[in-house]
PDB file of C-alpha atoms in Angstrom:
ATOM      1  CA  UNK B   1     -18.689 -70.594 -24.737  1.00  0.00           C
ATOM      2  CA  UNK B   2     -20.540 -67.909 -23.656  1.00  0.00           C
ATOM      3  CA  UNK B   3     -20.334 -69.121 -20.096  1.00  0.00           C
ATOM      4  CA  UNK B   4     -16.349 -69.318 -20.708  1.00  0.00           C
ATOM      5  CA  UNK B   5     -15.874 -65.875 -21.939  1.00  0.00           C
ATOM      6  CA  UNK B   6     -17.755 -64.064 -18.904  1.00  0.00           C
ATOM      7  CA  UNK B   7     -16.169 -66.776 -16.403  1.00  0.00           C
ATOM      8  CA  UNK B   8     -12.760 -64.791 -18.548  1.00  0.00           C
ATOM      9  CA  UNK B   9     -14.615 -61.408 -18.718  1.00  0.00           C
ATOM     10  CA  UNK B  10     -14.957 -61.966 -14.445  1.00  0.00           C
ATOM     11  CA  UNK B  11     -11.411 -62.995 -14.047  1.00  0.00           C
ATOM     12  CA  UNK B  12     -10.428 -60.093 -15.791  1.00  0.00           C
ATOM     13  CA  UNK B  13     -12.286 -57.915 -13.577  1.00  0.00           C
ATOM     14  CA  UNK B  14     -11.238 -59.370 -10.061  1.00  0.00           C
ATOM     15  CA  UNK B  15      -7.418 -59.035 -11.776  1.00  0.00           C
ATOM     16  CA  UNK B  16      -8.012 -55.242 -12.760  1.00  0.00           C
ATOM     17  CA  UNK B  17     -10.275 -54.176  -9.164  1.00  0.00           C
ATOM     18  CA  UNK B  18      -6.473 -56.481  -7.652  1.00  0.00           C
ATOM     19  CA  UNK B  19      -4.239 -54.018  -9.144  1.00  0.00           C
ATOM     20  CA  UNK B  20      -6.131 -51.163  -8.279  1.00  0.00           C
ATOM     21  CA  UNK B  21      -5.933 -52.081  -4.936  1.00  0.00           C
ATOM     22  CA  UNK B  22      -2.498 -52.624  -5.045  1.00  0.00           C
ATOM     23  CA  UNK B  23      -1.468 -49.581  -6.415  1.00  0.00           C
ATOM     24  CA  UNK B  24      -3.514 -47.457  -3.877  1.00  0.00           C
ATOM     25  CA  UNK B  25      -2.223 -49.307  -0.896  1.00  0.00           C
ATOM     26  CA  UNK B  26       1.292 -48.621  -2.997  1.00  0.00           C
ATOM     27  CA  UNK B  27      -0.011 -44.669  -2.758  1.00  0.00           C
ATOM     28  CA  UNK B  28      -1.531 -44.896   0.865  1.00  0.00           C
ATOM     29  CA  UNK B  29       1.925 -45.856   1.924  1.00  0.00           C
ATOM     30  CA  UNK B  30       4.136 -43.688   0.018  1.00  0.00           C
ATOM     31  CA  UNK B  31       2.060 -40.777   1.934  1.00  0.00           C
ATOM     32  CA  UNK B  32       2.211 -42.198   4.701  1.00  0.00           C
ATOM     33  CA  UNK B  33       5.954 -42.398   4.262  1.00  0.00           C
ATOM     34  CA  UNK B  34       5.868 -38.261   3.103  1.00  0.00           C
ATOM     35  CA  UNK B  35       3.988 -37.169   5.727  1.00  0.00           C
ATOM     36  CA  UNK B  36       6.419 -39.005   8.455  1.00  0.00           C
ATOM     37  CA  UNK B  37       9.550 -37.528   6.934  1.00  0.00           C
ATOM     38  CA  UNK B  38       8.279 -34.338   7.142  1.00  0.00           C
ATOM     39  CA  UNK B  39       6.588 -34.603  10.461  1.00  0.00           C
ATOM     40  CA  UNK B  40      10.342 -35.570  11.252  1.00  0.00           C
ATOM     41  CA  UNK B  41      12.408 -32.336   9.829  1.00  0.00           C
ATOM     42  CA  UNK B  42       9.686 -30.372  11.423  1.00  0.00           C
ATOM     43  CA  UNK B  43      10.510 -31.763  14.981  1.00  0.00           C
ATOM     44  CA  UNK B  44      14.052 -31.723  14.488  1.00  0.00           C
ATOM     45  CA  UNK B  45      13.697 -28.279  12.946  1.00  0.00           C
ATOM     46  CA  UNK B  46      11.535 -26.760  15.488  1.00  0.00           C
ATOM     47  CA  UNK B  47      14.107 -28.345  18.405  1.00  0.00           C
ATOM     48  CA  UNK B  48      16.875 -27.196  17.059  1.00  0.00           C
ATOM     49  CA  UNK B  49      15.020 -23.325  16.670  1.00  0.00           C
ATOM     50  CA  UNK B  50      13.462 -23.418  20.135  1.00  0.00           C
ATOM     51  CA  UNK B  51      16.608 -25.297  21.961  1.00  0.00           C
ATOM     52  CA  UNK B  52      18.331 -22.636  23.946  1.00  0.00           C
ATOM     53  CA  UNK B  53      21.581 -24.555  25.652  1.00  0.00           C
ATOM     54  CA  UNK B  54      24.738 -23.168  23.265  1.00  0.00           C
ATOM     55  CA  UNK B  55      26.396 -26.061  23.997  1.00  0.00           C
ATOM     56  CA  UNK B  56      23.964 -27.993  22.310  1.00  0.00           C
ATOM     57  CA  UNK B  57      23.490 -25.639  19.298  1.00  0.00           C
ATOM     58  CA  UNK B  58      26.213 -28.100  16.869  1.00  0.00           C
ATOM     59  CA  UNK B  59      24.331 -31.328  18.468  1.00  0.00           C
ATOM     60  CA  UNK B  60      20.637 -30.142  17.301  1.00  0.00           C
ATOM     61  CA  UNK B  61      22.015 -28.021  13.670  1.00  0.00           C
ATOM     62  CA  UNK B  62      24.102 -31.128  12.669  1.00  0.00           C
ATOM     63  CA  UNK B  63      21.138 -33.705  13.634  1.00  0.00           C
ATOM     64  CA  UNK B  64      18.839 -31.794  11.804  1.00  0.00           C
ATOM     65  CA  UNK B  65      20.654 -31.393   8.526  1.00  0.00           C
ATOM     66  CA  UNK B  66      21.280 -35.065   8.370  1.00  0.00           C
ATOM     67  CA  UNK B  67      17.999 -35.740   8.755  1.00  0.00           C
ATOM     68  CA  UNK B  68      17.052 -33.116   6.310  1.00  0.00           C
ATOM     69  CA  UNK B  69      19.722 -34.282   3.904  1.00  0.00           C
ATOM     70  CA  UNK B  70      18.068 -34.364   0.489  1.00  0.00           C
ATOM     71  CA  UNK B  71      18.843 -37.280  -1.340  1.00  0.00           C
ATOM     72  CA  UNK B  72      18.621 -38.177  -5.119  1.00  0.00           C
ATOM     73  CA  UNK B  73      18.159 -36.147  -8.153  1.00  0.00           C
ATOM     74  CA  UNK B  74      14.849 -36.408  -9.228  1.00  0.00           C
ATOM     75  CA  UNK B  75      13.217 -35.427  -5.848  1.00  0.00           C
ATOM     76  CA  UNK B  76      16.223 -32.906  -4.543  1.00  0.00           C
ATOM     77  CA  UNK B  77      14.155 -29.974  -5.885  1.00  0.00           C
ATOM     78  CA  UNK B  78      10.844 -30.767  -4.890  1.00  0.00           C
ATOM     79  CA  UNK B  79      11.684 -31.838  -0.683  1.00  0.00           C
ATOM     80  CA  UNK B  80      14.360 -28.891  -0.801  1.00  0.00           C
ATOM     81  CA  UNK B  81      11.728 -26.054  -1.737  1.00  0.00           C
ATOM     82  CA  UNK B  82       9.497 -27.714   0.231  1.00  0.00           C
ATOM     83  CA  UNK B  83      12.150 -27.650   3.482  1.00  0.00           C
ATOM     84  CA  UNK B  84      12.775 -23.895   2.408  1.00  0.00           C
ATOM     85  CA  UNK B  85       9.334 -22.768   1.990  1.00  0.00           C
ATOM     86  CA  UNK B  86       8.920 -24.488   6.334  1.00  0.00           C
ATOM     87  CA  UNK B  87      12.003 -22.266   7.422  1.00  0.00           C
ATOM     88  CA  UNK B  88       9.991 -19.303   5.694  1.00  0.00           C
ATOM     89  CA  UNK B  89       6.758 -19.900   7.390  1.00  0.00           C
ATOM     90  CA  UNK B  90       8.107 -21.116  10.475  1.00  0.00           C
ATOM     91  CA  UNK B  91      10.316 -17.901  10.720  1.00  0.00           C
ATOM     92  CA  UNK B  92       7.694 -15.427   9.750  1.00  0.00           C
ATOM     93  CA  UNK B  93       5.053 -16.668  12.188  1.00  0.00           C
ATOM     94  CA  UNK B  94       6.793 -17.992  15.312  1.00  0.00           C
ATOM     95  CA  UNK B  95       8.159 -16.003  18.704  1.00  0.00           C
ATOM     96  CA  UNK B  96      11.640 -14.900  18.327  1.00  0.00           C
ATOM     97  CA  UNK B  97      14.012 -14.793  20.858  1.00  0.00           C
ATOM     98  CA  UNK B  98      17.467 -13.397  20.742  1.00  0.00           C
ATOM     99  CA  UNK B  99      18.932 -16.286  18.712  1.00  0.00           C
ATOM    100  CA  UNK B 100      15.893 -17.259  16.627  1.00  0.00           C
ATOM    101  CA  UNK B 101      17.160 -15.379  13.287  1.00  0.00           C
ATOM    102  CA  UNK B 102      20.521 -16.323  13.369  1.00  0.00           C
ATOM    103  CA  UNK B 103      19.903 -20.030  14.121  1.00  0.00           C
ATOM    104  CA  UNK B 104      17.335 -19.897  10.235  1.00  0.00           C
ATOM    105  CA  UNK B 105      19.800 -17.507   8.033  1.00  0.00           C
ATOM    106  CA  UNK B 106      22.733 -20.331   9.255  1.00  0.00           C
ATOM    107  CA  UNK B 107      20.718 -23.232   7.876  1.00  0.00           C
ATOM    108  CA  UNK B 108      20.166 -21.108   4.942  1.00  0.00           C
ATOM    109  CA  UNK B 109      23.751 -20.419   4.375  1.00  0.00           C
ATOM    110  CA  UNK B 110      24.255 -24.107   4.993  1.00  0.00           C
ATOM    111  CA  UNK B 111      22.246 -24.623   1.430  1.00  0.00           C
ATOM    112  CA  UNK B 112      23.474 -21.727  -0.273  1.00  0.00           C
ATOM    113  CA  UNK B 113      25.061 -23.715  -3.295  1.00  0.00           C
ATOM    114  CA  UNK B 114      22.176 -25.950  -3.242  1.00  0.00           C
ATOM    115  CA  UNK B 115      20.011 -23.410  -3.538  1.00  0.00           C
ATOM    116  CA  UNK B 116      21.942 -21.048  -6.190  1.00  0.00           C
ATOM    117  CA  UNK B 117      22.272 -24.153  -8.047  1.00  0.00           C
ATOM    118  CA  UNK B 118      18.982 -25.252  -7.801  1.00  0.00           C
ATOM    119  CA  UNK B 119      16.906 -22.333  -8.206  1.00  0.00           C
ATOM    120  CA  UNK B 120      16.452 -19.121 -10.643  1.00  0.00           C
ATOM    121  CA  UNK B 121      17.245 -15.904  -8.944  1.00  0.00           C
ATOM    122  CA  UNK B 122      13.056 -14.707  -8.935  1.00  0.00           C
ATOM    123  CA  UNK B 123      12.223 -18.667  -8.322  1.00  0.00           C
ATOM    124  CA  UNK B 124      14.470 -17.614  -5.015  1.00  0.00           C
ATOM    125  CA  UNK B 125      12.526 -14.906  -4.208  1.00  0.00           C
ATOM    126  CA  UNK B 126       9.046 -16.524  -4.720  1.00  0.00           C
ATOM    127  CA  UNK B 127      10.477 -18.634  -2.036  1.00  0.00           C
ATOM    128  CA  UNK B 128      11.420 -16.789   0.487  1.00  0.00           C
ATOM    129  CA  UNK B 129       8.829 -13.484  -0.753  1.00  0.00           C
ATOM    130  CA  UNK B 130       6.271 -14.122   2.354  1.00  0.00           C
ATOM    131  CA  UNK B 131       9.256 -12.894   4.760  1.00  0.00           C
ATOM    132  CA  UNK B 132      11.257  -9.940   4.630  1.00  0.00           C
ATOM    133  CA  UNK B 133      13.735 -10.347   6.710  1.00  0.00           C
ATOM    134  CA  UNK B 134      14.775 -13.508   4.895  1.00  0.00           C
ATOM    135  CA  UNK B 135      14.724 -11.362   1.654  1.00  0.00           C
ATOM    136  CA  UNK B 136      16.856  -9.050   3.075  1.00  0.00           C
ATOM    137  CA  UNK B 137      19.114 -11.505   4.494  1.00  0.00           C
ATOM    138  CA  UNK B 138      18.957 -13.525   1.347  1.00  0.00           C
ATOM    139  CA  UNK B 139      20.027  -9.825  -1.400  1.00  0.00           C
ATOM    140  CA  UNK B 140      22.672  -8.451   1.405  1.00  0.00           C
ATOM    141  CA  UNK B 141      24.385 -11.589   1.290  1.00  0.00           C
ATOM    142  CA  UNK B 142      23.981 -11.738  -2.743  1.00  0.00           C
ATOM    143  CA  UNK B 143      22.093 -15.214  -2.565  1.00  0.00           C
ATOM    144  CA  UNK B 144      19.265 -13.174  -5.037  1.00  0.00           C
ATOM    145  CA  UNK B 145      20.209  -9.795  -6.552  1.00  0.00           C
ATOM    146  CA  UNK B 146      17.601  -7.270  -7.904  1.00  0.00           C
ATOM    147  CA  UNK B 147      16.901  -7.866 -11.458  1.00  0.00           C
ATOM    148  CA  UNK B 148      14.168  -6.253 -13.471  1.00  0.00           C
ATOM    149  CA  UNK B 149      11.543  -8.640 -12.464  1.00  0.00           C
ATOM    150  CA  UNK B 150      12.471  -8.474  -8.168  1.00  0.00           C
ATOM    151  CA  UNK B 151      12.605  -5.237  -9.244  1.00  0.00           C
ATOM    152  CA  UNK B 152       8.677  -5.690 -10.295  1.00  0.00           C
ATOM    153  CA  UNK B 153       7.801  -7.574  -7.883  1.00  0.00           C
ATOM    154  CA  UNK B 154       8.952  -4.940  -4.969  1.00  0.00           C
ATOM    155  CA  UNK B 155       6.827  -2.300  -6.340  1.00  0.00           C
ATOM    156  CA  UNK B 156       3.649  -4.692  -6.520  1.00  0.00           C
ATOM    157  CA  UNK B 157       3.872  -6.546  -3.491  1.00  0.00           C
ATOM    158  CA  UNK B 158       1.688  -4.841  -0.881  1.00  0.00           C
ATOM    159  CA  UNK B 159       0.622  -6.452   2.804  1.00  0.00           C
ATOM    160  CA  UNK B 160      -2.702  -6.839   4.324  1.00  0.00           C
ATOM    161  CA  UNK B 161      -1.682  -3.826   7.095  1.00  0.00           C
ATOM    162  CA  UNK B 162      -1.636  -1.703   3.579  1.00  0.00           C
ATOM    163  CA  UNK B 163       2.596  -1.472   3.681  1.00  0.00           C
ATOM    164  CA  UNK B 164       4.844  -1.918   0.093  1.00  0.00           C
ATOM    165  CA  UNK B 165       7.839  -4.212  -0.169  1.00  0.00           C
ATOM    166  CA  UNK B 166       8.743  -0.941  -2.310  1.00  0.00           C
ATOM    167  CA  UNK B 167       9.131   1.099   1.506  1.00  0.00           C
ATOM    168  CA  UNK B 168      10.939  -1.624   3.673  1.00  0.00           C
ATOM    169  CA  UNK B 169      13.082  -2.591   0.963  1.00  0.00           C
ATOM    170  CA  UNK B 170      14.306   1.072  -0.683  1.00  0.00           C
ATOM    171  CA  UNK B 171      17.370   0.573  -0.040  1.00  0.00           C
ATOM    172  CA  UNK B 172      17.817  -2.337  -2.583  1.00  0.00           C
ATOM    173  CA  UNK B 173      15.323  -0.514  -5.000  1.00  0.00           C
ATOM    174  CA  UNK B 174      16.703   2.895  -5.503  1.00  0.00           C
ATOM    175  CA  UNK B 175      19.217   2.367  -7.750  1.00  0.00           C
ATOM    176  CA  UNK B 176      16.108   1.148 -10.413  1.00  0.00           C
ATOM    177  CA  UNK B 177      13.937   3.882  -9.255  1.00  0.00           C
ATOM    178  CA  UNK B 178      13.558   6.948 -11.476  1.00  0.00           C
ATOM    179  CA  UNK B 179      14.183  10.283  -9.939  1.00  0.00           C
ATOM    180  CA  UNK B 180       9.880  10.834 -10.007  1.00  0.00           C
ATOM    181  CA  UNK B 181       9.806   7.031  -8.066  1.00  0.00           C
ATOM    182  CA  UNK B 182      12.260   7.508  -5.362  1.00  0.00           C
ATOM    183  CA  UNK B 183      11.144  11.144  -5.068  1.00  0.00           C
ATOM    184  CA  UNK B 184       7.577   9.621  -3.466  1.00  0.00           C
ATOM    185  CA  UNK B 185       8.902   6.882  -1.618  1.00  0.00           C
ATOM    186  CA  UNK B 186      10.652   9.076   0.055  1.00  0.00           C
ATOM    187  CA  UNK B 187       8.440  11.524   0.789  1.00  0.00           C
ATOM    188  CA  UNK B 188       6.525   8.383   2.172  1.00  0.00           C
ATOM    189  CA  UNK B 189       8.323   7.934   4.505  1.00  0.00           C
ATOM    190  CA  UNK B 190       9.833  11.116   5.564  1.00  0.00           C
ATOM    191  CA  UNK B 191       5.700  11.398   6.664  1.00  0.00           C
ATOM    192  CA  UNK B 192       5.833   8.764   8.929  1.00  0.00           C
ATOM    193  CA  UNK B 193       8.753   9.651  10.600  1.00  0.00           C
ATOM    194  CA  UNK B 194      11.037  13.029   9.695  1.00  0.00           C
ATOM    195  CA  UNK B 195      14.019  11.336  11.132  1.00  0.00           C
ATOM    196  CA  UNK B 196      13.896   8.017   9.734  1.00  0.00           C
ATOM    197  CA  UNK B 197      16.493   7.465   7.808  1.00  0.00           C
ATOM    198  CA  UNK B 198      19.064   8.153  10.791  1.00  0.00           C
ATOM    199  CA  UNK B 199      18.078   4.343  12.002  1.00  0.00           C
ATOM    200  CA  UNK B 200      16.098   2.954   8.708  1.00  0.00           C
ATOM    201  CA  UNK B 201      19.076   0.103   8.408  1.00  0.00           C
ATOM    202  CA  UNK B 202      18.810  -1.068  11.767  1.00  0.00           C
ATOM    203  CA  UNK B 203      15.272  -0.910  12.196  1.00  0.00           C
ATOM    204  CA  UNK B 204      14.590  -3.197   9.010  1.00  0.00           C
ATOM    205  CA  UNK B 205      17.020  -5.393  10.739  1.00  0.00           C
ATOM    206  CA  UNK B 206      15.185  -5.991  13.983  1.00  0.00           C
ATOM    207  CA  UNK B 207      12.390  -6.040  12.172  1.00  0.00           C
ATOM    208  CA  UNK B 208       9.699  -5.110  14.926  1.00  0.00           C
ATOM    209  CA  UNK B 209       6.838  -2.652  15.423  1.00  0.00           C
ATOM    210  CA  UNK B 210       9.462   0.472  16.112  1.00  0.00           C
ATOM    211  CA  UNK B 211       6.883   2.905  18.397  1.00  0.00           C
ATOM    212  CA  UNK B 212       8.153   3.348  21.825  1.00  0.00           C
ATOM    213  CA  UNK B 213       4.790   1.451  23.187  1.00  0.00           C
ATOM    214  CA  UNK B 214       5.715  -1.806  21.167  1.00  0.00           C
ATOM    215  CA  UNK B 215       9.419  -1.526  22.271  1.00  0.00           C
ATOM    216  CA  UNK B 216       8.511  -1.506  26.113  1.00  0.00           C
ATOM    217  CA  UNK B 217       5.656  -4.377  25.746  1.00  0.00           C
ATOM    218  CA  UNK B 218       7.990  -6.435  24.007  1.00  0.00           C
ATOM    219  CA  UNK B 219      10.902  -5.870  27.023  1.00  0.00           C
ATOM    220  CA  UNK B 220       8.166  -6.011  29.298  1.00  0.00           C
ATOM    221  CA  UNK B 221       9.049  -2.909  31.132  1.00  0.00           C
ATOM    222  CA  UNK B 222       6.093  -2.273  33.793  1.00  0.00           C
ATOM    223  CA  UNK B 223       7.160   1.418  35.296  1.00  0.00           C
ATOM    224  CA  UNK B 224       8.098   2.805  31.233  1.00  0.00           C
ATOM    225  CA  UNK B 225       4.453   1.505  30.061  1.00  0.00           C
ATOM    226  CA  UNK B 226       2.367   2.708  32.546  1.00  0.00           C
ATOM    227  CA  UNK B 227       4.331   6.234  33.064  1.00  0.00           C
ATOM    228  CA  UNK B 228       4.065   6.443  29.531  1.00  0.00           C
ATOM    229  CA  UNK B 229       0.041   5.664  29.091  1.00  0.00           C
ATOM    230  CA  UNK B 230      -0.925   7.642  31.573  1.00  0.00           C
ATOM    231  CA  UNK B 231       1.297  11.199  30.533  1.00  0.00           C
ATOM    232  CA  UNK B 232       0.341  10.283  27.240  1.00  0.00           C
ATOM    233  CA  UNK B 233      -3.443   9.495  27.838  1.00  0.00           C
ATOM    234  CA  UNK B 234      -3.575   5.988  25.387  1.00  0.00           C
ATOM    235  CA  UNK B 235      -6.298   4.432  25.768  1.00  0.00           C
ATOM    236  CA  UNK B 236      -6.027   0.461  26.873  1.00  0.00           C
ATOM    237  CA  UNK B 237      -7.914  -1.216  24.688  1.00  0.00           C
ATOM    238  CA  UNK B 238      -6.073   0.314  21.790  1.00  0.00           C
ATOM    239  CA  UNK B 239      -4.724  -1.207  19.370  1.00  0.00           C
ATOM    240  CA  UNK B 240      -1.206  -1.473  18.041  1.00  0.00           C
ATOM    241  CA  UNK B 241      -0.679   0.948  15.383  1.00  0.00           C
ATOM    242  CA  UNK B 242       1.347  -0.521  12.258  1.00  0.00           C
ATOM    243  CA  UNK B 243       4.940  -0.768  11.196  1.00  0.00           C
ATOM    244  CA  UNK B 244       6.686  -0.586   7.874  1.00  0.00           C
ATOM    245  CA  UNK B 245       9.453  -2.698   9.997  1.00  0.00           C
ATOM    246  CA  UNK B 246       6.751  -4.935  11.404  1.00  0.00           C
ATOM    247  CA  UNK B 247       8.134  -8.449  10.015  1.00  0.00           C
ATOM    248  CA  UNK B 248       5.797 -11.414  11.815  1.00  0.00           C
ATOM    249  CA  UNK B 249       2.934 -12.426   9.711  1.00  0.00           C
ATOM    250  CA  UNK B 250       0.493 -12.713  12.552  1.00  0.00           C
ATOM    251  CA  UNK B 251       1.374  -8.856  13.747  1.00  0.00           C
ATOM    252  CA  UNK B 252       1.041  -8.363   9.830  1.00  0.00           C
ATOM    253  CA  UNK B 253      -2.323  -9.688   9.060  1.00  0.00           C
ATOM    254  CA  UNK B 254      -4.088  -8.761  12.429  1.00  0.00           C
ATOM    255  CA  UNK B 255      -4.442  -5.584  14.017  1.00  0.00           C
ATOM    256  CA  UNK B 256      -3.687  -6.542  17.933  1.00  0.00           C
ATOM    257  CA  UNK B 257      -4.766  -5.101  20.753  1.00  0.00           C
ATOM    258  CA  UNK B 258      -1.789  -4.184  23.527  1.00  0.00           C
ATOM    259  CA  UNK B 259      -3.090  -6.879  26.036  1.00  0.00           C
ATOM    260  CA  UNK B 260      -2.926  -9.468  22.704  1.00  0.00           C
ATOM    261  CA  UNK B 261       0.277  -7.226  21.877  1.00  0.00           C
ATOM    262  CA  UNK B 262       1.868  -8.091  25.349  1.00  0.00           C
ATOM    263  CA  UNK B 263       0.337 -11.658  25.522  1.00  0.00           C
ATOM    264  CA  UNK B 264       2.420 -12.638  22.170  1.00  0.00           C
ATOM    265  CA  UNK B 265       5.381 -11.662  23.440  1.00  0.00           C
ATOM    266  CA  UNK B 266       5.668 -12.585  26.585  1.00  0.00           C
ATOM    267  CA  UNK B 267       5.321  -9.364  28.713  1.00  0.00           C
ATOM    268  CA  UNK B 268       3.566 -11.077  31.826  1.00  0.00           C
ATOM    269  CA  UNK B 269       4.035  -7.565  33.727  1.00  0.00           C
ATOM    270  CA  UNK B 270       2.523  -5.763  31.009  1.00  0.00           C
ATOM    271  CA  UNK B 271       0.233  -8.144  30.447  1.00  0.00           C
ATOM    272  CA  UNK B 272      -1.454  -8.824  34.110  1.00  0.00           C
ATOM    273  CA  UNK B 273      -2.060  -4.885  34.469  1.00  0.00           C
ATOM    274  CA  UNK B 274      -3.789  -4.278  31.595  1.00  0.00           C
ATOM    275  CA  UNK B 275      -5.395  -7.511  32.287  1.00  0.00           C
ATOM    276  CA  UNK B 276      -6.288  -6.370  35.747  1.00  0.00           C
ATOM    277  CA  UNK B 277      -6.947  -2.348  34.167  1.00  0.00           C
TER     278      UNK B 277
END
């Protein structure tokens, strides 16, 4: 009997081990399928964003939407959230050409109904929290609205370079702020530029450092750049000053020098000049 018991116990143990092995294999397969699916979506998204041929625009766009199609109600919320976070992260870090943001906004607009039906106001805000340009688009297109929760978030969020969301989103929060708060924000903005409100909206939508030297670098205007740095006695190894309009995560989190800034924007002529000098 003792031998039979031990034999039976061994068989149960073997069965448990086999079952655990099957579960681990299934789990590994599911993980691999998830990775492959995520990579495919990422690759199609990058191809769509980096394609510069207007004639292929709708081909890449429809292919992206097809591969990113959210199937199954149970998984839909999680997949949609991950897809939107991917878009937000790429938009915040990727080099931008003239059509880049338009493509990002087109993708988001395509999922407008799904986003609003699936997520709460504050949840949508949190998904795109790190991307000021997308938040601005969502606010202006009524995909989210400033309520008490979002108002508090916009007051509290500060970037690593010291800039605050309440300055960038002053237009959206001023109706919620009391007179003292509005006065403090306006005084701060005016201390940065006495004429700041004359082109505040335009610069917000550009989302780039608005200093003159940064504009020259982005446009690779070599002659104007050389003349300006010489006339203003700007050290060529100096760092780019922060701007409340900057929306690129890398440039917000770091303090690029002039040559690093020119490398980031592919400004070949200015990069060569700075390297040689």
